[in-house]
CSV table of C-alpha atoms in Angstrom, one decimal:
chain,number,residue,atom,x,y,z
A,3,MET,CA,-65.7,-34.7,-18.4
A,4,ASP,CA,-68.6,-37.3,-17.0
A,5,PHE,CA,-68.1,-41.0,-18.0
A,6,ARG,CA,-70.9,-41.0,-19.7
A,7,ILE,CA,-69.4,-38.6,-22.2
A,8,VAL,CA,-67.3,-40.3,-23.8
A,9,TYR,CA,-68.7,-43.8,-23.6
A,10,GLY,CA,-71.8,-42.0,-25.7
A,11,PHE,CA,-68.7,-40.3,-27.9
A,12,LEU,CA,-67.3,-43.9,-28.8
A,13,ASP,CA,-71.0,-45.2,-29.4
A,14,ILE,CA,-71.7,-42.4,-31.8
A,15,ARG,CA,-73.5,-43.9,-35.3
A,16,SER,CA,-74.2,-43.1,-38.1
A,17,ASP,CA,-76.7,-44.5,-41.7
A,18,GLU,CA,-74.5,-45.1,-44.2
A,19,GLU,CA,-75.1,-41.8,-45.8
A,20,TYR,CA,-74.6,-40.1,-43.0
A,21,ILE,CA,-70.4,-38.0,-43.0
A,22,LEU,CA,-69.7,-37.5,-39.7
A,23,GLU,CA,-66.2,-35.2,-40.1
A,24,MET,CA,-64.2,-35.9,-36.8
A,25,GLN,CA,-60.3,-37.5,-36.2
A,26,VAL,CA,-60.0,-40.8,-35.5
A,27,GLU,CA,-57.2,-41.4,-35.1
A,28,THR,CA,-56.3,-40.1,-31.7
A,29,LEU,CA,-58.7,-39.4,-29.0
A,30,PRO,CA,-58.4,-36.5,-26.0
A,31,ILE,CA,-60.9,-36.7,-23.4
A,32,LYS,CA,-60.5,-33.6,-21.6
A,33,ILE,CA,-62.4,-31.4,-23.0
A,34,THR,CA,-65.4,-29.4,-22.2
A,35,ASP,CA,-69.0,-30.8,-22.9
A,36,ASP,CA,-69.1,-27.2,-25.1
A,37,ASP,CA,-66.3,-28.8,-26.9
A,38,LEU,CA,-68.4,-32.0,-27.5
A,39,PHE,CA,-70.6,-29.4,-29.2
A,40,ASN,CA,-68.9,-27.5,-31.6
A,41,SER,CA,-66.9,-30.7,-32.8
A,42,TYR,CA,-70.7,-31.9,-34.5
A,43,THR,CA,-71.6,-29.1,-35.7
A,44,SER,CA,-68.9,-27.1,-36.9
A,45,SER,CA,-66.4,-27.7,-39.6
A,46,ASP,CA,-62.7,-27.8,-38.8
A,47,THR,CA,-59.8,-28.4,-41.3
A,48,SER,CA,-58.2,-30.4,-38.8
A,49,THR,CA,-60.3,-32.6,-38.5
A,50,ARG,CA,-60.7,-35.7,-41.3
A,51,ILE,CA,-63.7,-36.2,-42.6
A,52,ILE,CA,-64.5,-40.2,-42.2
A,53,LYS,CA,-68.3,-42.1,-42.7
A,54,THR,CA,-69.0,-44.2,-40.6
A,55,ILE,CA,-70.4,-47.9,-41.3
A,56,LYS,CA,-74.1,-48.3,-40.4
A,57,ASP,CA,-74.5,-49.0,-36.5
A,58,GLU,CA,-71.2,-49.5,-35.9
A,59,PRO,CA,-69.6,-47.4,-33.7
A,60,LEU,CA,-67.2,-44.7,-34.0
A,61,GLY,CA,-64.4,-46.0,-31.5
A,62,TYR,CA,-64.5,-49.7,-33.2
A,63,ASN,CA,-61.9,-47.9,-35.7
A,64,LEU,CA,-59.9,-45.7,-32.9
A,65,LYS,CA,-56.2,-47.0,-32.6
A,66,GLU,CA,-55.2,-44.3,-29.5
A,67,LEU,CA,-57.4,-43.0,-26.7
A,68,GLU,CA,-55.9,-41.6,-23.8
A,69,LEU,CA,-57.3,-40.2,-20.8
A,70,ASP,CA,-57.4,-37.2,-19.0
A,71,ASP,CA,-58.5,-37.0,-15.2
A,72,ILE,CA,-61.8,-39.1,-15.6
A,73,PRO,CA,-63.7,-40.8,-12.8
A,74,LEU,CA,-63.8,-44.6,-13.8
A,75,THR,CA,-64.4,-48.1,-12.0
A,76,LYS,CA,-63.6,-51.1,-13.6
A,77,ASN,CA,-66.7,-51.1,-14.8
A,78,LYS,CA,-66.6,-48.3,-16.5
A,79,LEU,CA,-63.2,-49.0,-18.4
A,80,PHE,CA,-64.7,-51.9,-19.2
A,81,LYS,CA,-67.0,-50.3,-20.9
A,82,ILE,CA,-65.0,-48.1,-22.7
A,83,LEU,CA,-62.8,-51.1,-24.1
A,84,THR,CA,-65.8,-52.6,-25.6
A,85,LYS,CA,-65.9,-49.2,-28.1
A,86,THR,CA,-62.3,-49.6,-29.2
A,87,ARG,CA,-62.0,-53.0,-30.5
A,88,LYS,CA,-58.8,-51.3,-32.7
A,89,LEU,CA,-57.4,-50.2,-29.7
A,90,GLU,CA,-53.2,-49.8,-29.9
A,91,THR,CA,-51.9,-47.4,-27.9
A,92,LEU,CA,-54.3,-47.1,-23.9
A,93,VAL,CA,-53.4,-43.9,-22.0
A,94,LEU,CA,-54.4,-43.2,-18.7
A,95,ASN,CA,-53.6,-40.0,-16.6
A,96,LEU,CA,-55.7,-40.3,-13.6
A,97,LYS,CA,-55.8,-38.9,-10.0
A,98,GLN,CA,-57.9,-41.7,-8.7
A,99,GLU,CA,-58.1,-45.5,-8.4
A,100,VAL,CA,-57.3,-46.6,-12.0
A,101,PHE,CA,-57.8,-51.0,-12.7
A,102,ILE,CA,-55.7,-52.4,-15.1
A,103,PRO,CA,-57.4,-53.5,-18.2
A,104,VAL,CA,-56.6,-56.6,-18.7
A,105,GLY,CA,-59.3,-57.7,-21.5
A,106,GLY,CA,-60.2,-56.3,-24.9
A,107,GLY,CA,-58.4,-57.5,-27.8
A,108,SER,CA,-55.2,-58.7,-28.2
A,109,GLY,CA,-54.3,-55.4,-30.6
A,110,MET,CA,-52.7,-53.5,-27.5
A,111,LYS,CA,-49.6,-52.5,-28.5
A,112,THR,CA,-48.4,-49.6,-26.0
A,113,LEU,CA,-50.0,-48.9,-22.1
A,114,SER,CA,-49.6,-46.3,-20.2
A,115,ILE,CA,-51.1,-45.1,-16.9
A,116,ASN,CA,-49.8,-42.4,-14.6
A,117,SER,CA,-51.1,-41.7,-11.4
A,118,ASP,CA,-50.8,-37.8,-9.8
A,119,ASN,CA,-54.3,-35.8,-7.5
A,120,SER,CA,-51.4,-32.7,-8.2
A,121,LEU,CA,-50.6,-33.2,-4.5
A,122,GLY,CA,-48.4,-35.6,-4.5
A,123,GLN,CA,-48.2,-39.3,-6.8
A,124,LEU,CA,-51.1,-41.9,-6.0
A,125,GLU,CA,-49.4,-45.6,-6.0
A,126,LEU,CA,-51.5,-47.5,-8.8
A,127,ASP,CA,-53.4,-51.0,-7.4
A,128,ILE,CA,-51.1,-53.2,-9.9
A,129,THR,CA,-50.4,-56.4,-9.2
A,130,ASP,CA,-47.1,-58.7,-10.5
A,131,GLU,CA,-50.2,-61.5,-11.1
A,132,GLY,CA,-52.5,-58.4,-12.8
A,133,LEU,CA,-49.9,-57.4,-14.5
A,134,GLY,CA,-48.5,-60.3,-16.0
A,135,LYS,CA,-52.4,-61.7,-16.4
A,136,PHE,CA,-52.3,-58.0,-18.7
A,137,LEU,CA,-49.4,-59.1,-20.3
A,138,GLU,CA,-51.1,-62.9,-21.6
A,139,LYS,CA,-54.6,-62.0,-22.8
A,140,GLN,CA,-51.9,-58.9,-25.2
A,141,SER,CA,-49.6,-60.8,-27.0
A,142,ASN,CA,-48.8,-58.2,-29.7
A,143,ILE,CA,-47.7,-55.7,-26.9
A,144,GLU,CA,-44.3,-53.9,-27.6
A,145,GLU,CA,-44.4,-51.2,-24.8
A,146,ILE,CA,-45.4,-51.3,-21.0
A,147,ASP,CA,-45.5,-48.3,-18.7
A,148,VAL,CA,-47.0,-48.4,-15.5
A,149,GLN,CA,-45.8,-45.8,-12.3
A,150,PRO,CA,-45.6,-45.5,-9.3
A,151,VAL,CA,-46.7,-49.4,-8.5
A,152,SER,CA,-46.6,-49.9,-4.5
A,153,PHE,CA,-48.0,-53.7,-5.5
A,154,ILE,CA,-45.7,-54.7,-7.5
A,155,SER,CA,-42.7,-57.1,-5.7
A,156,GLY,CA,-40.4,-58.0,-9.0
A,157,ALA,CA,-42.3,-61.6,-9.8
A,158,ILE,CA,-42.8,-60.4,-12.8
A,159,LEU,CA,-39.6,-59.6,-13.8
A,160,LYS,CA,-39.3,-63.7,-14.0
A,161,ARG,CA,-41.6,-64.0,-16.6
A,162,LEU,CA,-40.6,-60.8,-18.8
A,163,GLY,CA,-39.1,-63.2,-21.3
A,164,ASP,CA,-42.1,-65.2,-22.2
A,165,PHE,CA,-43.0,-61.9,-23.5
A,166,PRO,CA,-40.6,-61.6,-27.1
A,167,LYS,CA,-42.6,-58.5,-28.5
A,168,LEU,CA,-41.5,-56.2,-25.5
A,169,LYS,CA,-39.9,-53.4,-26.4
A,170,SER,CA,-40.3,-50.9,-23.5
A,171,PHE,CA,-41.2,-52.4,-19.7
A,172,THR,CA,-42.0,-49.2,-17.3
A,173,ALA,CA,-43.6,-50.3,-13.7
A,174,ARG,CA,-41.6,-48.1,-11.7
A,175,ARG,CA,-41.5,-50.0,-8.1
A,176,MET,CA,-42.5,-46.4,-5.6
A,177,TRP,CA,-44.9,-45.6,-2.4
A,178,TYR,CA,-45.4,-42.7,-0.8
A,179,GLU,CA,-47.8,-43.1,2.4
A,180,GLY,CA,-49.6,-46.0,1.0
A,181,GLU,CA,-49.4,-49.2,1.4
A,182,TYR,CA,-46.8,-51.2,-0.4
A,183,SER,CA,-45.7,-55.2,-0.8
A,184,ARG,CA,-42.6,-57.0,0.6
A,185,GLN,CA,-40.6,-57.1,-2.7
A,186,GLU,CA,-39.4,-60.4,-4.1
A,187,GLU,CA,-36.5,-62.2,-1.9
A,188,ASP,CA,-34.6,-63.7,-5.0
A,189,ILE,CA,-35.4,-61.0,-8.2
A,190,TYR,CA,-34.1,-61.5,-11.1
A,191,PHE,CA,-34.8,-60.9,-15.1
A,192,GLY,CA,-35.9,-64.6,-16.6
A,193,GLY,CA,-37.6,-66.3,-20.0
A,194,LYS,CA,-35.9,-66.8,-22.9
A,195,PRO,CA,-33.4,-63.6,-24.4
A,196,ASN,CA,-35.2,-61.5,-25.9
A,197,PRO,CA,-32.5,-59.1,-28.3
A,198,ASN,CA,-35.6,-56.1,-28.9
A,199,LEU,CA,-36.5,-55.2,-25.4
A,200,GLU,CA,-34.1,-51.7,-25.0
A,201,PHE,CA,-35.5,-50.1,-21.7
A,202,VAL,CA,-36.0,-51.4,-18.5
A,203,ASP,CA,-37.0,-49.1,-16.1
A,204,ILE,CA,-38.0,-50.6,-12.0
A,205,GLY,CA,-38.2,-48.1,-10.0
A,206,PRO,CA,-35.3,-47.0,-7.3
A,207,SER,CA,-37.4,-48.7,-4.1
A,208,TYR,CA,-35.6,-52.5,-3.8
A,209,GLU,CA,-32.4,-53.1,-1.4
A,210,PHE,CA,-30.4,-55.4,-2.6
A,211,THR,CA,-27.0,-57.2,-1.5
A,212,ASP,CA,-23.8,-56.7,-3.9
A,213,GLU,CA,-24.1,-60.6,-4.7
A,214,GLN,CA,-28.2,-60.1,-5.2
A,215,PHE,CA,-27.7,-57.1,-7.0
A,216,GLU,CA,-25.0,-59.1,-9.6
A,217,LYS,CA,-27.5,-61.5,-10.2
A,218,LEU,CA,-29.5,-59.2,-11.2
A,219,ILE,CA,-27.8,-57.3,-13.6
A,220,ASN,CA,-25.9,-60.7,-15.4
A,221,SER,CA,-29.6,-61.5,-15.5
A,222,LEU,CA,-30.8,-58.7,-17.0
A,223,GLN,CA,-27.4,-58.6,-19.6
A,224,THR,CA,-29.0,-62.5,-20.4
A,225,LEU,CA,-32.5,-60.8,-21.2
A,226,ALA,CA,-31.7,-57.6,-22.9
A,227,PRO,CA,-28.7,-58.2,-25.3
A,228,ASN,CA,-29.1,-54.9,-26.6
A,229,LEU,CA,-30.2,-53.1,-23.8
A,230,LYS,CA,-30.3,-48.7,-24.4
A,231,ASP,CA,-31.8,-47.3,-21.0
A,232,TRP,CA,-32.2,-48.8,-17.9
A,233,GLY,CA,-33.6,-45.7,-15.3
A,234,ASP,CA,-33.3,-46.0,-11.7
A,235,LEU,CA,-33.4,-49.8,-12.0
A,236,GLY,CA,-33.9,-50.9,-8.9
A,237,GLU,CA,-31.1,-49.6,-6.4
A,238,LYS,CA,-31.7,-47.0,-3.0
A,239,ASN,CA,-28.6,-44.9,-3.3
A,240,THR,CA,-25.7,-46.4,-2.2
A,241,ASP,CA,-22.4,-45.8,-1.8
A,242,PRO,CA,-20.2,-46.0,-4.1
A,243,PRO,CA,-23.0,-45.6,-7.0
A,244,ARG,CA,-22.5,-49.1,-8.7
A,245,ASN,CA,-21.5,-49.3,-12.5
A,246,ILE,CA,-24.4,-50.9,-14.5
A,247,VAL,CA,-22.9,-49.8,-17.6
A,248,LYS,CA,-19.6,-52.0,-18.2
A,249,HIS,CA,-22.4,-54.8,-19.2
A,250,PHE,CA,-24.2,-52.5,-22.3
A,251,VAL,CA,-20.7,-50.7,-22.8
A,252,ASN,CA,-22.0,-52.2,-26.8
A,253,SER,CA,-25.3,-50.8,-26.6
A,254,VAL,CA,-26.0,-47.8,-24.0
A,255,GLU,CA,-28.1,-44.4,-25.3
A,256,ALA,CA,-27.9,-42.9,-21.8
A,257,ILE,CA,-26.2,-43.0,-18.9
A,258,ASP,CA,-26.8,-41.2,-15.7
A,259,VAL,CA,-23.2,-40.6,-14.1
A,260,ASN,CA,-21.4,-41.7,-11.5
A,261,SER,CA,-18.1,-41.9,-9.8
A,262,ASN,CA,-17.8,-45.6,-10.8
A,263,ASN,CA,-18.8,-45.4,-14.4
A,264,ILE,CA,-17.5,-42.2,-15.6
A,265,ALA,CA,-13.9,-44.6,-16.8
A,266,THR,CA,-16.6,-47.0,-18.9
A,267,LEU,CA,-17.8,-43.9,-21.0
A,268,PRO,CA,-15.1,-44.0,-23.5
A,269,SER,CA,-15.9,-47.9,-24.3
A,270,CYS,CA,-19.6,-46.9,-24.5
A,271,LYS,CA,-20.1,-47.2,-28.5
A,272,ASN,CA,-23.1,-46.4,-29.0
A,273,LEU,CA,-23.6,-43.7,-26.1
A,274,LYS,CA,-25.7,-40.5,-27.3
A,275,THR,CA,-26.3,-38.6,-23.6
A,276,VAL,CA,-25.2,-38.1,-20.7
A,277,PHE,CA,-26.3,-37.1,-17.8
A,278,TRP,CA,-24.0,-35.8,-15.5
A,279,MET,CA,-25.9,-34.1,-12.4
A,280,SER,CA,-23.2,-34.9,-9.6
A,281,GLU,CA,-19.9,-32.9,-8.3
A,282,ILE,CA,-17.6,-36.6,-9.8
A,283,GLU,CA,-13.9,-35.5,-10.2
A,284,ILE,CA,-12.9,-35.4,-14.0
A,285,PRO,CA,-9.2,-36.9,-14.8
A,286,ASP,CA,-7.0,-33.9,-16.8
A,287,ASN,CA,-6.2,-36.3,-19.4
A,288,PRO,CA,-9.5,-38.1,-20.0
A,289,ASN,CA,-10.0,-40.4,-23.2
A,290,SER,CA,-12.7,-39.3,-24.8
A,291,ASN,CA,-16.0,-40.5,-26.1
A,292,PRO,CA,-17.2,-38.6,-29.4
A,293,ASN,CA,-20.2,-40.6,-29.6
A,294,VAL,CA,-22.2,-38.5,-27.3
A,295,SER,CA,-24.0,-35.4,-29.0
A,296,GLU,CA,-26.9,-34.8,-26.1
A,297,LEU,CA,-25.3,-33.4,-22.8
A,298,ILE,CA,-27.5,-32.6,-19.4
A,299,ILE,CA,-25.3,-31.0,-16.9
A,300,LEU,CA,-25.8,-29.6,-12.8
A,301,GLN,CA,-22.4,-28.7,-12.2
A,302,ASP,CA,-20.2,-24.9,-12.5
A,303,GLY,CA,-17.0,-23.8,-13.0
A,304,LYS,CA,-14.8,-23.2,-16.0
A,305,GLU,CA,-12.9,-25.7,-14.9
A,306,THR,CA,-15.0,-28.5,-14.9
A,307,TYR,CA,-16.9,-27.3,-18.5
A,308,SER,CA,-13.3,-27.4,-19.8
A,309,LYS,CA,-12.5,-30.9,-19.1
A,310,MET,CA,-16.0,-32.1,-20.3
A,311,SER,CA,-15.3,-30.5,-23.4
A,312,LEU,CA,-12.7,-32.8,-23.9
A,313,LEU,CA,-14.6,-35.2,-22.5
A,314,PHE,CA,-17.6,-35.3,-25.1
A,315,PRO,CA,-15.6,-33.3,-28.1
A,316,ASN,CA,-18.3,-33.3,-30.7
A,317,VAL,CA,-21.4,-32.3,-27.9
A,318,ASN,CA,-24.0,-30.6,-30.3
A,319,ILE,CA,-27.1,-30.0,-27.9
A,320,LEU,CA,-26.1,-28.7,-24.2
A,321,HIS,CA,-28.6,-28.5,-21.4
A,322,LEU,CA,-26.9,-26.6,-18.6
A,323,LEU,CA,-29.2,-26.9,-15.2
A,324,ASN,CA,-26.2,-24.2,-13.1
A,325,LYS,CA,-26.8,-23.7,-9.3
A,326,ASN,CA,-24.8,-20.3,-9.1
A,327,HIS,CA,-26.4,-17.7,-10.7
A,328,HIS,CA,-22.8,-16.0,-10.5
A,329,HIS,CA,-20.7,-17.9,-12.6
A,330,PRO,CA,-22.0,-18.2,-15.8
A,331,TRP,CA,-20.5,-21.2,-18.6
A,332,ASN,CA,-17.6,-20.3,-20.7
A,333,ILE,CA,-18.8,-22.3,-24.0
A,334,SER,CA,-16.8,-20.1,-26.4
A,335,ASN,CA,-14.6,-23.2,-27.3
A,336,SER,CA,-17.4,-25.9,-28.0
A,337,LYS,CA,-17.8,-25.5,-32.1
A,338,PHE,CA,-20.3,-27.7,-32.4
A,339,ILE,CA,-22.5,-26.3,-30.1
A,340,GLN,CA,-26.5,-26.0,-32.3
A,341,TRP,CA,-28.8,-25.8,-29.0
A,342,LEU,CA,-27.9,-24.3,-25.8
A,343,PHE,CA,-30.8,-24.8,-22.6
A,344,LEU,CA,-29.5,-22.5,-20.0
A,345,ILE,CA,-31.8,-23.2,-16.4
A,346,LEU,CA,-30.8,-20.6,-14.0
A,347,PRO,CA,-32.3,-20.3,-10.3
A,348,PRO,CA,-34.2,-16.3,-10.0
A,349,PRO,CA,-31.2,-14.3,-8.7
A,350,PHE,CA,-31.4,-13.2,-4.9
A,351,TYR,CA,-32.0,-9.5,-4.0
């Protein structure tokens, strides 16, 4: 798809009497030229009949825009944004260099920028300063998802409490083959407490001493007292794994179980989803958590699952990512199971 087609589409104007059949609540850009032509000429029952305002571009009332694999420069992206003054959600799934849209109206609620060139992910050239300027301009922003970012040093985390409407913040610090910035020496979450902030993921490519990590978690607990999930939360593999769960037992909804937090699971009052992706020894008589409804498991053995049934007695959605094709799971004792997802490796011949 060429930029000129996208821009021309958003800049469509009409007389007051002319009715254009088009769905403008969301705009998927990943279409061919023929599809674009047909959308002008054919009547589709899935479209909504919209009467555009005289001399006003069609894109002015657009609420959500997704650009998938569109070659963009900063100038081209800003041109597109001039035609989407009421935009609330912008999703960029791109395979080349992109720029964070700091300008535009202040009505945006969601920004998602993900980069993938099909051979591997490309690091986004987004800095702490640039992300901070965007958050300042977009005072109504609720969700940020930018990944992977190799030039985020952690400085932006000190300002997250300055944006009270923020509900979800993802800026995954990762890099593959490109350059990256040195992380901040003193990293912590700052600003005023935000009870609306429920999800934070800063990626796995930070390094902390035990003291630094404790400071990070304590500051996060102050910033986001109702945090439900925290992704990788900035740490590489540690041995033993650090127990973050104990700080959020009243709010956490999803947990990746490790040997250091398994004992905390029964105390999590709102826990709904458990990822059990590593081999962890389960006590013979474990305390249960009746609130867990979804379980994702990568383990083998009937004995292991039997203990998990005691630990999570009310699971009704079960994902089995079985490593061993020759040892199927025994779920005959699971009276609450409503959905079962099996992902098995192909057999060897």
